[in-house]
XYZ file of N, CA, C and O in Angstrom:
856
model
N 0.832 -1.205 0.000
C 0.000 0.000 0.000
C 0.863 1.250 0.000
O 0.602 2.198 -0.686
N 1.974 1.231 0.796
C 2.845 2.390 0.864
C 3.474 2.691 -0.490
O 3.620 3.838 -0.887
N 3.823 1.617 -1.247
C 4.455 1.804 -2.550
C 3.512 2.473 -3.526
O 3.870 3.391 -4.254
N 2.258 2.015 -3.526
C 1.261 2.588 -4.426
C 1.028 4.046 -4.092
O 0.975 4.919 -4.951
N 0.912 4.332 -2.790
C 0.674 5.716 -2.370
C 1.821 6.613 -2.784
O 1.636 7.706 -3.296
N 3.052 6.126 -2.589
C 4.224 6.919 -2.960
C 4.253 7.197 -4.450
O 4.493 8.314 -4.883
N 3.963 6.167 -5.249
C 3.975 6.337 -6.702
C 2.913 7.308 -7.156
O 3.144 8.137 -8.040
N 1.722 7.249 -6.549
C 0.638 8.129 -6.965
C 0.930 9.568 -6.601
O 0.410 10.489 -7.204
N 1.789 9.781 -5.617
C 2.139 11.142 -5.225
C 3.238 11.708 -6.123
O 3.259 12.900 -6.392
N 4.121 10.841 -6.608
C 5.231 11.306 -7.422
C 4.755 11.702 -8.815
O 5.177 12.717 -9.358
N 3.844 10.948 -9.419
C 3.419 11.188 -10.797
C 2.832 12.580 -11.000
O 3.238 13.292 -11.916
N 1.896 13.038 -10.150
C 1.369 14.387 -10.352
C 2.451 15.447 -10.257
O 2.438 16.431 -10.981
N 3.414 15.269 -9.350
C 4.501 16.235 -9.216
C 5.313 16.303 -10.506
O 5.700 17.380 -10.957
N 5.594 15.127 -11.092
C 6.354 15.087 -12.334
C 5.566 15.752 -13.455
O 6.111 16.519 -14.246
N 4.254 15.496 -13.534
C 3.419 16.113 -14.552
C 3.365 17.628 -14.366
O 3.382 18.383 -15.329
N 3.282 18.064 -13.124
C 3.252 19.490 -12.840
C 4.560 20.149 -13.275
O 4.558 21.268 -13.790
N 5.665 19.469 -13.073
C 6.972 20.002 -13.478
C 7.040 20.143 -14.999
O 7.517 21.165 -15.515
N 6.550 19.127 -15.700
C 6.559 19.188 -17.160
C 5.647 20.302 -17.661
O 5.976 21.005 -18.622
N 4.514 20.461 -17.017
C 3.594 21.534 -17.389
C 4.240 22.897 -17.164
O 4.104 23.814 -17.994
N 4.962 23.040 -16.081
C 5.660 24.294 -15.809
C 6.724 24.556 -16.871
O 6.876 25.693 -17.346
N 7.466 23.511 -17.236
C 8.478 23.653 -18.287
C 7.835 24.096 -19.597
O 8.374 24.950 -20.311
N 6.677 23.499 -19.914
C 5.977 23.844 -21.154
C 5.554 25.305 -21.129
O 5.759 26.040 -22.103
N 4.978 25.753 -20.001
C 4.529 27.137 -19.894
C 5.698 28.113 -19.993
O 5.595 29.160 -20.631
N 6.796 27.769 -19.351
C 7.968 28.650 -19.389
C 8.535 28.754 -20.803
O 8.921 29.839 -21.249
N 8.596 27.630 -21.516
C 9.088 27.652 -22.892
C 8.137 28.448 -23.784
O 8.579 29.256 -24.628
N 6.847 28.254 -23.609
C 5.835 28.966 -24.394
C 5.987 30.470 -24.192
O 6.010 31.248 -25.159
N 6.119 30.877 -22.940
C 6.260 32.299 -22.628
C 7.566 32.853 -23.183
O 7.605 33.990 -23.677
N 8.634 32.068 -23.110
C 9.921 32.534 -23.625
C 9.842 32.815 -25.119
O 10.352 33.847 -25.596
N 9.196 31.932 -25.864
C 9.059 32.155 -27.296
C 8.199 33.381 -27.585
O 8.485 34.143 -28.519
N 7.155 33.609 -26.796
C 6.312 34.784 -27.008
C 7.082 36.073 -26.725
O 6.999 37.039 -27.492
N 7.817 36.094 -25.632
C 8.605 37.282 -25.287
C 9.635 37.567 -26.379
O 9.818 38.722 -26.806
N 10.313 36.522 -26.831
C 11.332 36.699 -27.871
C 10.700 37.081 -29.205
O 11.266 37.880 -29.962
N 9.521 36.534 -29.500
C 8.831 36.900 -30.740
C 8.469 38.381 -30.721
O 8.611 39.077 -31.736
N 8.025 38.873 -29.573
C 7.701 40.297 -29.479
C 8.937 41.163 -29.760
O 8.854 42.165 -30.474
N 10.054 40.761 -29.205
C 11.292 41.501 -29.425
C 11.680 41.488 -30.901
O 12.052 42.515 -31.478
N 11.570 40.323 -31.518
C 11.924 40.188 -32.936
C 10.980 41.011 -33.809
O 11.420 41.721 -34.730
N 9.674 40.944 -33.536
C 8.710 41.728 -34.317
C 8.970 43.225 -34.151
O 8.840 43.998 -35.101
N 9.315 43.639 -32.941
C 9.579 45.057 -32.679
C 10.822 45.529 -33.437
O 10.861 46.658 -33.942
N 11.823 44.668 -33.536
C 13.092 45.058 -34.167
C 13.057 44.938 -35.692
O 13.583 45.796 -36.408
N 12.438 43.871 -36.192
C 12.491 43.584 -37.626
C 11.197 43.885 -38.367
O 11.203 44.025 -39.593
N 10.091 43.959 -37.632
C 8.791 44.041 -38.276
C 8.265 42.642 -38.548
O 9.049 41.689 -38.720
N 6.943 42.495 -38.621
C 6.347 41.163 -38.784
C 6.785 40.493 -40.084
O 7.163 39.325 -40.094
N 6.728 41.223 -41.194
C 7.013 40.598 -42.489
C 8.462 40.136 -42.601
O 8.743 39.055 -43.139
N 9.390 40.931 -42.098
C 10.807 40.575 -42.221
C 11.209 39.479 -41.238
O 12.151 38.718 -41.495
N 10.522 39.397 -40.124
C 10.863 38.400 -39.106
C 10.557 36.991 -39.610
O 9.601 36.768 -40.352
N 11.379 36.033 -39.188
C 11.172 34.640 -39.568
C 11.104 33.770 -38.320
O 11.494 34.202 -37.224
N 10.620 32.568 -38.504
C 10.619 31.605 -37.404
C 12.045 31.385 -36.912
O 12.290 31.278 -35.708
N 12.996 31.335 -37.837
C 14.401 31.147 -37.453
C 14.876 32.275 -36.544
O 15.625 32.042 -35.590
N 14.442 33.504 -36.824
C 14.814 34.644 -35.968
C 14.263 34.466 -34.554
O 14.955 34.741 -33.565
N 13.031 34.025 -34.456
C 12.395 33.834 -33.147
C 13.079 32.710 -32.384
O 13.366 32.822 -31.187
N 13.363 31.613 -33.077
C 14.046 30.477 -32.456
C 15.417 30.883 -31.946
O 15.819 30.541 -30.825
N 16.146 31.651 -32.743
C 17.483 32.089 -32.339
C 17.406 33.013 -31.126
O 18.211 32.904 -30.192
N 16.437 33.926 -31.128
C 16.291 34.848 -30.002
C 15.952 34.108 -28.717
O 16.370 34.502 -27.625
N 15.191 33.011 -28.854
C 14.791 32.218 -27.689
C 15.850 31.192 -27.307
O 15.667 30.472 -26.307
N 16.917 31.108 -28.113
C 17.961 30.102 -27.886
C 17.334 28.707 -27.807
O 17.655 27.891 -26.940
N 16.422 28.470 -28.758
C 15.689 27.207 -28.747
C 15.916 26.403 -30.004
O 16.989 26.476 -30.621
N 14.900 25.660 -30.386
C 14.989 24.824 -31.580
C 13.687 24.918 -32.348
O 12.639 25.243 -31.792
N 13.773 24.612 -33.645
C 12.554 24.614 -34.457
C 11.553 23.579 -33.949
O 10.352 23.819 -33.962
N 12.069 22.443 -33.509
C 11.177 21.391 -33.021
C 10.367 21.895 -31.824
O 9.152 21.658 -31.730
N 11.034 22.603 -30.921
C 10.327 23.135 -29.755
C 9.343 24.217 -30.179
O 8.208 24.274 -29.678
N 9.752 25.080 -31.108
C 8.851 26.131 -31.587
C 7.572 25.511 -32.134
O 6.458 25.942 -31.781
N 7.712 24.513 -33.001
C 6.541 23.924 -33.642
C 5.743 23.022 -32.693
O 4.618 22.632 -33.020
N 6.305 22.720 -31.540
C 5.520 22.022 -30.518
C 4.557 22.981 -29.830
O 3.584 22.550 -29.201
N 4.826 24.281 -29.968
C 4.007 25.302 -29.313
C 3.149 26.101 -30.295
O 2.047 26.527 -29.933
N 3.653 26.305 -31.502
C 2.974 27.184 -32.457
C 2.949 26.552 -33.839
O 3.866 25.852 -34.229
N 1.872 26.859 -34.582
C 1.736 26.303 -35.924
C 2.701 26.967 -36.900
O 3.319 26.317 -37.735
N 2.825 28.300 -36.784
C 3.683 29.066 -37.685
C 3.830 30.473 -37.127
O 3.432 30.747 -35.992
N 4.393 31.377 -37.915
C 4.617 32.751 -37.456
C 3.297 33.451 -37.166
O 3.191 34.228 -36.204
N 2.274 33.214 -37.997
C 0.974 33.847 -37.772
C 0.370 33.390 -36.450
O -0.248 34.180 -35.726
N 0.550 32.134 -36.135
C 0.008 31.596 -34.884
C 0.686 32.218 -33.676
O 0.038 32.548 -32.677
N 2.004 32.409 -33.751
C 2.695 33.014 -32.622
C 2.266 34.472 -32.474
O 2.134 34.979 -31.349
N 1.993 35.162 -33.580
C 1.493 36.538 -33.503
C 0.116 36.570 -32.842
O -0.171 37.451 -32.020
N -0.730 35.603 -33.187
C -2.059 35.537 -32.586
C -1.964 35.248 -31.091
O -2.661 35.869 -30.277
N -1.110 34.313 -30.729
C -0.937 33.980 -29.308
C -0.347 35.158 -28.541
O -0.703 35.389 -27.374
N 0.524 35.901 -29.198
C 1.102 37.081 -28.573
C 0.014 38.113 -28.298
O -0.038 38.709 -27.217
N -0.873 38.311 -29.265
C -1.970 39.259 -29.072
C -2.935 38.786 -27.996
O -3.489 39.601 -27.242
N -3.134 37.474 -27.914
C -4.061 36.939 -26.914
C -3.629 37.279 -25.491
O -4.469 37.357 -24.597
N -2.350 37.505 -25.300
C -1.887 37.888 -23.964
C -2.401 39.266 -23.570
O -2.414 39.608 -22.391
N -2.795 40.087 -24.551
C -3.285 41.436 -24.254
C -4.781 41.455 -23.959
O -5.305 42.485 -23.527
N -5.473 40.344 -24.187
C -6.932 40.351 -24.110
C -7.484 40.689 -22.722
O -8.497 41.387 -22.628
N -6.867 40.218 -21.631
C -7.382 40.660 -20.324
C -7.352 42.172 -20.155
O -8.280 42.767 -19.602
N -6.292 42.807 -20.654
C -6.208 44.265 -20.577
C -7.285 44.908 -21.450
O -7.917 45.893 -21.044
N -7.510 44.350 -22.633
C -8.536 44.882 -23.527
C -9.923 44.732 -22.905
O -10.742 45.655 -22.949
N -10.187 43.573 -22.320
C -11.486 43.360 -21.668
C -11.692 44.366 -20.544
O -12.798 44.890 -20.346
N -10.617 44.649 -19.809
C -10.708 45.606 -18.720
C -11.074 46.995 -19.201
O -11.803 47.729 -18.517
N -10.604 47.369 -20.374
C -10.932 48.682 -20.932
C -12.432 48.812 -21.159
O -13.069 49.788 -20.734
N -13.019 47.839 -21.841
C -14.447 47.913 -22.152
C -15.301 47.698 -20.908
O -16.417 48.219 -20.815
N -14.763 46.966 -19.944
C -15.487 46.788 -18.685
C -15.619 48.119 -17.952
O -16.623 48.377 -17.282
N -14.599 48.966 -18.098
C -14.644 50.266 -17.431
C -15.791 51.128 -17.955
O -16.504 51.760 -17.183
N -15.960 51.157 -19.261
C -17.058 51.965 -19.797
C -18.403 51.309 -19.508
O -19.421 51.991 -19.348
N -18.412 49.981 -19.397
C -19.654 49.290 -19.064
C -20.097 49.602 -17.640
O -21.286 49.526 -17.320
N -19.145 49.947 -16.781
C -19.462 50.252 -15.389
C -20.078 51.638 -15.220
O -20.555 51.980 -14.128
N -20.066 52.433 -16.286
C -20.715 53.743 -16.241
C -22.217 53.521 -16.408
O -22.692 53.286 -17.522
N -22.958 53.572 -15.317
C -24.387 53.248 -15.368
C -25.131 54.133 -16.365
O -25.892 53.647 -17.209
N -24.925 55.424 -16.273
C -25.512 56.374 -17.224
C -24.377 57.293 -17.680
O -24.141 58.348 -17.082
N -23.662 56.897 -18.722
C -22.467 57.649 -19.125
C -22.797 59.072 -19.584
O -23.768 59.292 -20.308
N -22.010 60.012 -19.158
C -22.053 61.355 -19.723
C -21.023 61.439 -20.834
O -20.095 60.618 -20.903
N -21.165 62.424 -21.697
C -20.189 62.579 -22.769
C -18.798 62.834 -22.181
O -17.794 62.319 -22.682
N -18.734 63.600 -21.101
C -17.463 63.919 -20.472
C -16.806 62.650 -19.904
O -15.588 62.462 -20.008
N -17.613 61.787 -19.293
C -17.075 60.545 -18.730
C -16.576 59.619 -19.833
O -15.546 58.950 -19.690
N -17.305 59.568 -20.937
C -16.892 58.734 -22.063
C -15.591 59.262 -22.667
O -14.679 58.486 -22.977
N -15.480 60.566 -22.797
C -14.257 61.153 -23.344
C -13.064 60.872 -22.430
O -11.971 60.547 -22.902
N -13.285 60.998 -21.123
C -12.206 60.719 -20.169
C -11.785 59.256 -20.241
O -10.590 58.937 -20.153
N -12.758 58.363 -20.418
C -12.452 56.931 -20.556
C -11.608 56.675 -21.798
O -10.598 55.950 -21.743
N -11.986 57.268 -22.899
C -11.218 57.112 -24.133
C -9.799 57.639 -23.960
O -8.824 56.982 -24.355
N -9.673 58.808 -23.366
C -8.378 59.460 -23.215
C -7.458 58.680 -22.284
O -6.284 58.444 -22.593
N -8.007 58.246 -21.158
C -7.176 57.620 -20.126
C -6.918 56.148 -20.355
O -5.824 55.640 -20.066
N -7.901 55.438 -20.870
C -7.796 53.975 -20.937
C -7.746 53.415 -22.363
O -6.840 52.658 -22.701
N -8.712 53.779 -23.190
C -8.822 53.136 -24.498
C -7.630 53.436 -25.399
O -7.003 52.526 -25.950
N -7.281 54.712 -25.554
C -6.181 55.050 -26.456
C -4.853 54.507 -25.949
O -3.989 54.113 -26.726
N -4.700 54.478 -24.635
C -3.457 53.967 -24.061
C -3.194 52.514 -24.399
O -2.037 52.090 -24.493
N -4.261 51.732 -24.603
C -4.088 50.315 -24.925
C -3.313 50.153 -26.224
O -2.369 49.361 -26.297
N -3.685 50.902 -27.266
C -3.014 50.745 -28.567
C -1.579 51.260 -28.533
O -0.721 50.756 -29.242
N -1.334 52.258 -27.721
C 0.035 52.739 -27.578
C 0.902 51.713 -26.846
O 2.061 51.488 -27.206
N 0.343 51.090 -25.833
C 1.105 50.128 -25.034
C 1.357 48.840 -25.788
O 2.435 48.237 -25.672
N 0.384 48.399 -26.566
C 0.490 47.095 -27.229
C 0.615 47.236 -28.746
O 0.131 46.384 -29.496
N 1.297 48.277 -29.190
C 1.434 48.502 -30.627
C 2.112 47.363 -31.362
O 1.719 47.017 -32.480
N 3.115 46.744 -30.749
C 3.824 45.634 -31.409
C 2.879 44.461 -31.627
O 2.827 43.869 -32.721
N 2.119 44.117 -30.600
C 1.185 42.995 -30.704
C 0.085 43.282 -31.731
O -0.289 42.404 -32.521
N -0.436 44.500 -31.700
C -1.507 44.875 -32.631
C -1.006 44.857 -34.068
O -1.678 44.339 -34.973
N 0.174 45.409 -34.288
C 0.756 45.416 -35.635
C 0.957 43.984 -36.144
O 0.601 43.657 -37.294
N 1.509 43.129 -35.304
C 1.785 41.751 -35.722
C 0.508 41.000 -36.052
O 0.429 40.309 -37.082
N -0.508 41.114 -35.205
C -1.726 40.340 -35.445
C -2.477 40.861 -36.659
O -3.124 40.085 -37.375
N -2.391 42.159 -36.951
C -3.055 42.677 -38.145
C -2.409 42.133 -39.402
O -3.103 41.765 -40.360
N -1.093 42.042 -39.431
C -0.421 41.431 -40.581
C -0.741 39.942 -40.661
O -0.944 39.399 -41.754
N -0.779 39.290 -39.504
C -1.022 37.846 -39.488
C -2.416 37.509 -39.986
O -2.595 36.572 -40.781
N -3.412 38.266 -39.559
C -4.775 37.913 -39.960
C -5.042 38.273 -41.419
O -5.926 37.696 -42.049
N -4.247 39.188 -41.977
C -4.391 39.492 -43.401
C -3.948 38.310 -44.260
O -4.426 38.151 -45.388
N -3.051 37.495 -43.726
C -2.506 36.371 -44.490
C -3.078 35.023 -44.073
O -2.908 34.033 -44.789
N -3.745 34.975 -42.918
C -4.200 33.692 -42.369
C -5.666 33.791 -41.967
O -5.993 34.456 -40.976
N -6.577 33.137 -42.696
C -8.001 33.199 -42.365
C -8.305 32.702 -40.947
O -9.243 33.185 -40.306
N -7.501 31.745 -40.472
C -7.728 31.229 -39.128
C -7.481 32.288 -38.069
O -8.238 32.407 -37.091
N -6.432 33.076 -38.251
C -6.152 34.161 -37.311
C -7.227 35.238 -37.425
O -7.654 35.811 -36.420
N -7.696 35.512 -38.646
C -8.765 36.495 -38.828
C -10.030 36.061 -38.098
O -10.715 36.887 -37.481
N -10.337 34.774 -38.139
C -11.519 34.264 -37.428
C -11.334 34.403 -35.928
O -12.288 34.753 -35.205
N -10.135 34.125 -35.448
C -9.858 34.294 -34.017
C -10.005 35.759 -33.617
O -10.550 36.087 -32.567
N -9.527 36.647 -34.485
C -9.613 38.075 -34.198
C -11.063 38.520 -34.081
O -11.424 39.296 -33.172
N -11.925 38.042 -34.966
C -13.331 38.445 -34.894
C -13.977 37.944 -33.602
O -14.804 38.633 -33.002
N -13.562 36.780 -33.145
C -14.080 36.270 -31.875
C -13.623 37.160 -30.727
O -14.383 37.413 -29.788
N -12.403 37.663 -30.800
C -11.922 38.587 -29.766
C -12.773 39.859 -29.758
O -13.085 40.395 -28.699
N -13.152 40.341 -30.944
C -14.006 41.529 -31.034
C -15.356 41.266 -30.370
O -15.862 42.096 -29.611
N -15.939 40.110 -30.652
C -17.218 39.753 -30.025
C -17.094 39.686 -28.511
O -17.975 40.149 -27.774
N -16.008 39.105 -28.037
C -15.794 39.008 -26.588
C -15.671 40.397 -25.962
O -16.185 40.645 -24.867
N -14.982 41.312 -26.659
C -14.868 42.685 -26.163
C -16.232 43.353 -26.127
O -16.581 44.047 -25.156
N -17.028 43.140 -27.174
C -18.369 43.724 -27.222
C -19.245 43.194 -26.086
O -20.074 43.924 -25.533
N -19.058 41.939 -25.725
C -19.856 41.360 -24.629
C -19.531 42.004 -23.289
O -20.329 41.917 -22.352
N -18.351 42.615 -23.179
C -18.032 43.340 -21.952
C -18.956 44.540 -21.758
O -19.083 45.066 -20.651
N -19.617 44.962 -22.831
C -20.570 46.064 -22.750
C -21.964 45.593 -22.374
O -22.942 46.334 -22.520
N -22.073 44.372 -21.890
C -23.378 43.757 -21.622
C -24.319 44.590 -20.757
O -25.542 44.545 -20.975
N -23.833 45.373 -19.767
C -24.781 46.203 -19.014
C -25.562 47.177 -19.900
O -26.687 47.555 -19.576
N -24.951 47.595 -21.017
C -25.637 48.494 -21.941
C -26.488 47.725 -22.958
O -27.175 48.351 -23.777
N -26.421 46.402 -22.928
C -27.169 45.572 -23.886
C -28.353 44.874 -23.238
O -28.961 43.995 -23.855
N -28.685 45.267 -22.010
C -29.707 44.542 -21.245
C -31.064 44.530 -21.948
O -31.847 43.579 -21.790
N -31.368 45.564 -22.727
C -32.675 45.638 -23.396
C -32.724 44.818 -24.679
O -33.804 44.634 -25.258
N -31.553 44.332 -25.126
C -31.493 43.569 -26.378
C -31.593 42.082 -26.046
O -30.596 41.388 -25.890
N -32.803 41.594 -25.950
C -33.044 40.211 -25.545
C -33.765 39.449 -26.647
O -34.237 40.033 -27.625
N -33.867 38.139 -26.436
C -34.602 37.293 -27.381
C -34.096 37.445 -28.794
O -32.880 37.384 -29.043
N -35.003 37.674 -29.760
C -34.580 37.772 -31.171
C -33.733 39.010 -31.455
O -33.113 39.111 -32.515
N -33.683 39.959 -30.526
C -32.905 41.178 -30.732
C -31.485 41.070 -30.171
O -30.671 41.991 -30.379
N -31.183 39.999 -29.478
C -29.890 39.884 -28.806
C -28.729 39.964 -29.797
O -27.728 40.654 -29.550
N -28.859 39.275 -30.916
C -27.768 39.263 -31.892
C -27.575 40.644 -32.516
O -26.450 41.067 -32.776
N -28.677 41.347 -32.737
C -28.580 42.699 -33.303
C -27.850 43.628 -32.337
O -26.988 44.412 -32.732
N -28.192 43.531 -31.054
C -27.527 44.358 -30.062
C -26.037 44.078 -29.992
O -25.216 45.008 -29.932
N -25.672 42.795 -30.006
C -24.263 42.425 -29.968
C -23.537 42.911 -31.219
O -22.382 43.362 -31.148
N -24.208 42.845 -32.374
C -23.595 43.315 -33.618
C -23.342 44.817 -33.563
O -22.286 45.294 -33.980
N -24.304 45.563 -33.025
C -24.108 47.009 -32.890
C -22.909 47.305 -31.992
O -22.077 48.168 -32.303
N -22.815 46.603 -30.876
C -21.693 46.804 -29.955
C -20.384 46.392 -30.617
O -19.351 47.051 -30.438
N -20.405 45.313 -31.389
C -19.193 44.843 -32.071
C -18.701 45.858 -33.097
O -17.493 46.086 -33.231
N -19.634 46.483 -33.815
C -19.247 47.500 -34.788
C -18.624 48.711 -34.099
O -17.690 49.333 -34.629
N -19.119 49.017 -32.921
C -18.546 50.120 -32.154
C -17.102 49.795 -31.765
O -16.206 50.642 -31.867
N -16.870 48.566 -31.316
C -15.522 48.123 -30.954
C -14.613 48.104 -32.187
O -13.469 48.574 -32.140
N -15.116 47.569 -33.287
C -14.313 47.493 -34.517
C -13.934 48.880 -35.027
O -12.808 49.091 -35.488
N -14.871 49.798 -34.958
C -14.592 51.158 -35.407
C -13.449 51.781 -34.612
O -12.517 52.364 -35.180
N -13.511 51.619 -33.295
C -12.456 52.159 -32.442
C -11.132 51.466 -32.726
O -10.074 52.115 -32.819
N -11.182 50.150 -32.901
C -9.953 49.395 -33.158
C -9.289 49.807 -34.456
O -8.075 50.025 -34.520
N -10.082 49.937 -35.525
C -9.507 50.287 -36.832
C -8.908 51.690 -36.794
O -7.820 51.923 -37.341
N -9.625 52.616 -36.178
C -9.099 53.975 -36.099
C -7.789 53.997 -35.332
O -6.801 54.583 -35.788
N -7.765 53.356 -34.158
C -6.564 53.383 -33.328
C -5.402 52.652 -33.982
O -4.238 53.042 -33.804
N -5.703 51.617 -34.738
C -4.633 50.913 -35.444
C -3.945 51.849 -36.438
O -2.713 51.983 -36.448
N -4.734 52.515 -37.274
C -4.133 53.391 -38.281
C -3.525 54.641 -37.653
O -2.478 55.117 -38.102
N -4.160 55.148 -36.617
C -3.710 56.381 -35.990
C -2.522 56.164 -35.058
O -1.442 56.729 -35.248
N -2.695 55.299 -34.071
C -1.713 55.166 -33.005
C -0.638 54.119 -33.275
O 0.442 54.184 -32.692
N -0.940 53.147 -34.135
C 0.050 52.099 -34.436
C 0.751 52.381 -35.757
O 1.983 52.358 -35.837
N -0.032 52.675 -36.790
C 0.571 52.934 -38.108
C 1.061 54.371 -38.256
O 1.831 54.670 -39.162
N 0.605 55.270 -37.384
C 1.148 56.617 -37.386
C 0.475 57.605 -38.305
O 1.078 58.627 -38.668
N -0.782 57.331 -38.710
C -1.525 58.311 -39.512
C -1.851 59.508 -38.613
O -2.440 59.347 -37.547
N -1.460 60.699 -39.052
C -1.556 61.882 -38.191
C -2.999 62.320 -37.977
O -3.786 62.416 -38.930
N -3.363 62.580 -36.718
C -4.651 63.168 -36.357
C -4.426 64.088 -35.163
O -3.517 63.862 -34.359
N -5.243 65.108 -35.053
C -5.218 65.954 -33.868
C -5.885 65.207 -32.721
O -7.056 64.835 -32.816
N -5.146 64.971 -31.642
C -5.649 64.128 -30.549
C -6.917 64.691 -29.930
O -7.894 63.948 -29.716
N -6.942 65.973 -29.621
C -8.111 66.555 -28.961
C -9.330 66.510 -29.870
O -10.440 66.192 -29.418
N -9.128 66.796 -31.128
C -10.239 66.730 -32.071
C -10.759 65.306 -32.205
O -11.980 65.072 -32.217
N -9.842 64.343 -32.291
C -10.260 62.954 -32.431
C -10.988 62.467 -31.177
O -11.970 61.720 -31.267
N -10.520 62.886 -30.019
C -11.206 62.516 -28.783
C -12.628 63.072 -28.751
O -13.559 62.405 -28.307
N -12.797 64.300 -29.233
C -14.133 64.895 -29.282
C -15.057 64.090 -30.200
O -16.210 63.808 -29.861
N -14.545 63.713 -31.354
C -15.350 62.952 -32.313
C -15.708 61.579 -31.746
O -16.869 61.139 -31.810
N -14.707 60.890 -31.196
C -14.957 59.565 -30.628
C -15.932 59.637 -29.457
O -16.798 58.772 -29.306
N -15.786 60.661 -28.622
C -16.695 60.814 -27.482
C -18.125 61.001 -27.968
O -19.070 60.422 -27.400
N -18.318 61.801 -29.014
C -19.657 61.996 -29.570
C -20.240 60.672 -30.065
O -21.398 60.338 -29.792
N -19.421 59.928 -30.817
C -19.889 58.657 -31.385
C -20.239 57.648 -30.294
O -21.308 57.022 -30.333
N -19.340 57.465 -29.336
C -19.577 56.477 -28.291
C -20.730 56.893 -27.373
O -21.546 56.051 -26.985
N -20.803 58.160 -27.025
C -21.879 58.625 -26.155
C -23.230 58.399 -26.816
O -24.169 57.889 -26.188
N -23.338 58.747 -28.079
C -24.596 58.574 -28.798
C -24.959 57.097 -28.940
O -26.104 56.689 -28.706
N -23.979 56.277 -29.302
C -24.275 54.857 -29.523
C -24.598 54.135 -28.226
O -25.474 53.260 -28.188
N -23.897 54.457 -27.140
C -24.210 53.827 -25.857
C -25.625 54.175 -25.413
O -26.337 53.328 -24.838
N -26.041 55.405 -25.682
C -27.407 55.797 -25.343
C -28.418 54.989 -26.150
O -29.439 54.521 -25.615
N -28.142 54.799 -27.426
C -29.035 53.999 -28.274
C -29.063 52.538 -27.824
O -30.136 51.897 -27.851
N -27.914 52.025 -27.417
C -27.878 50.642 -26.942
C -28.735 50.496 -25.682
O -29.474 49.525 -25.546
N -28.639 51.440 -24.762
C -29.405 51.349 -23.524
C -30.909 51.461 -23.778
O -31.710 50.883 -23.044
N -31.280 52.189 -24.816
C -32.711 52.324 -25.148
C -33.299 51.008 -25.666
O -34.483 50.748 -25.517
N -32.461 50.197 -26.268
C -32.925 48.919 -26.787
C -33.431 49.029 -28.221
O -33.360 50.102 -28.842
N -33.953 47.938 -28.761
C -34.398 47.921 -30.160
C -35.594 48.835 -30.377
O -36.374 49.069 -29.451
N -35.752 49.339 -31.598
C -36.914 50.194 -31.922
C -38.223 49.441 -31.693
O -38.314 48.223 -31.943
N -39.204 50.144 -31.209
C -40.512 49.522 -30.942
C -41.540 49.979 -31.959
O -41.471 51.053 -32.459
């Protein structure tokens, strides 16, 4: 009995160690991929560059990722908790004022694209070339839109999908603008853009709270 008990205790520990090794290797490749993408750009970077930066092997890389597009997608997925937190903040505004919405955009939303520009740039290139990554990206947009659920309470039953689509378009609009503006560097006047975005979001959030037309 003692032998069986001892063996059953050792196996989970060994599995846990292997799982930790896997997570550490996965994270190392993601960190190194971010560095490589930042230095070389997504298109110029290769799997060999990422492997070399991680001091690893191709076999280990492909045990974790399908290809360069997959590693870009996984890299972006690490930002999703932060992205969800952004939309959760505006969802917590029970009755948003235009001023509160503008402050949210200025303090939280725009900062996300500035902080995660490397990840955003990489995933945009990846999804342009890989339909699978594009599908994953659209699911991320839907998940972000669902964070606005307090404003979607009136969109129930057959109207639920319409409400979610409206919220998703709002998220997509902000994402596309910030990508071209804050990541790609298309020049815009910040204060003017904040005013425009605040008007759009304030108006749309009010329409979402009103629910479907009767």
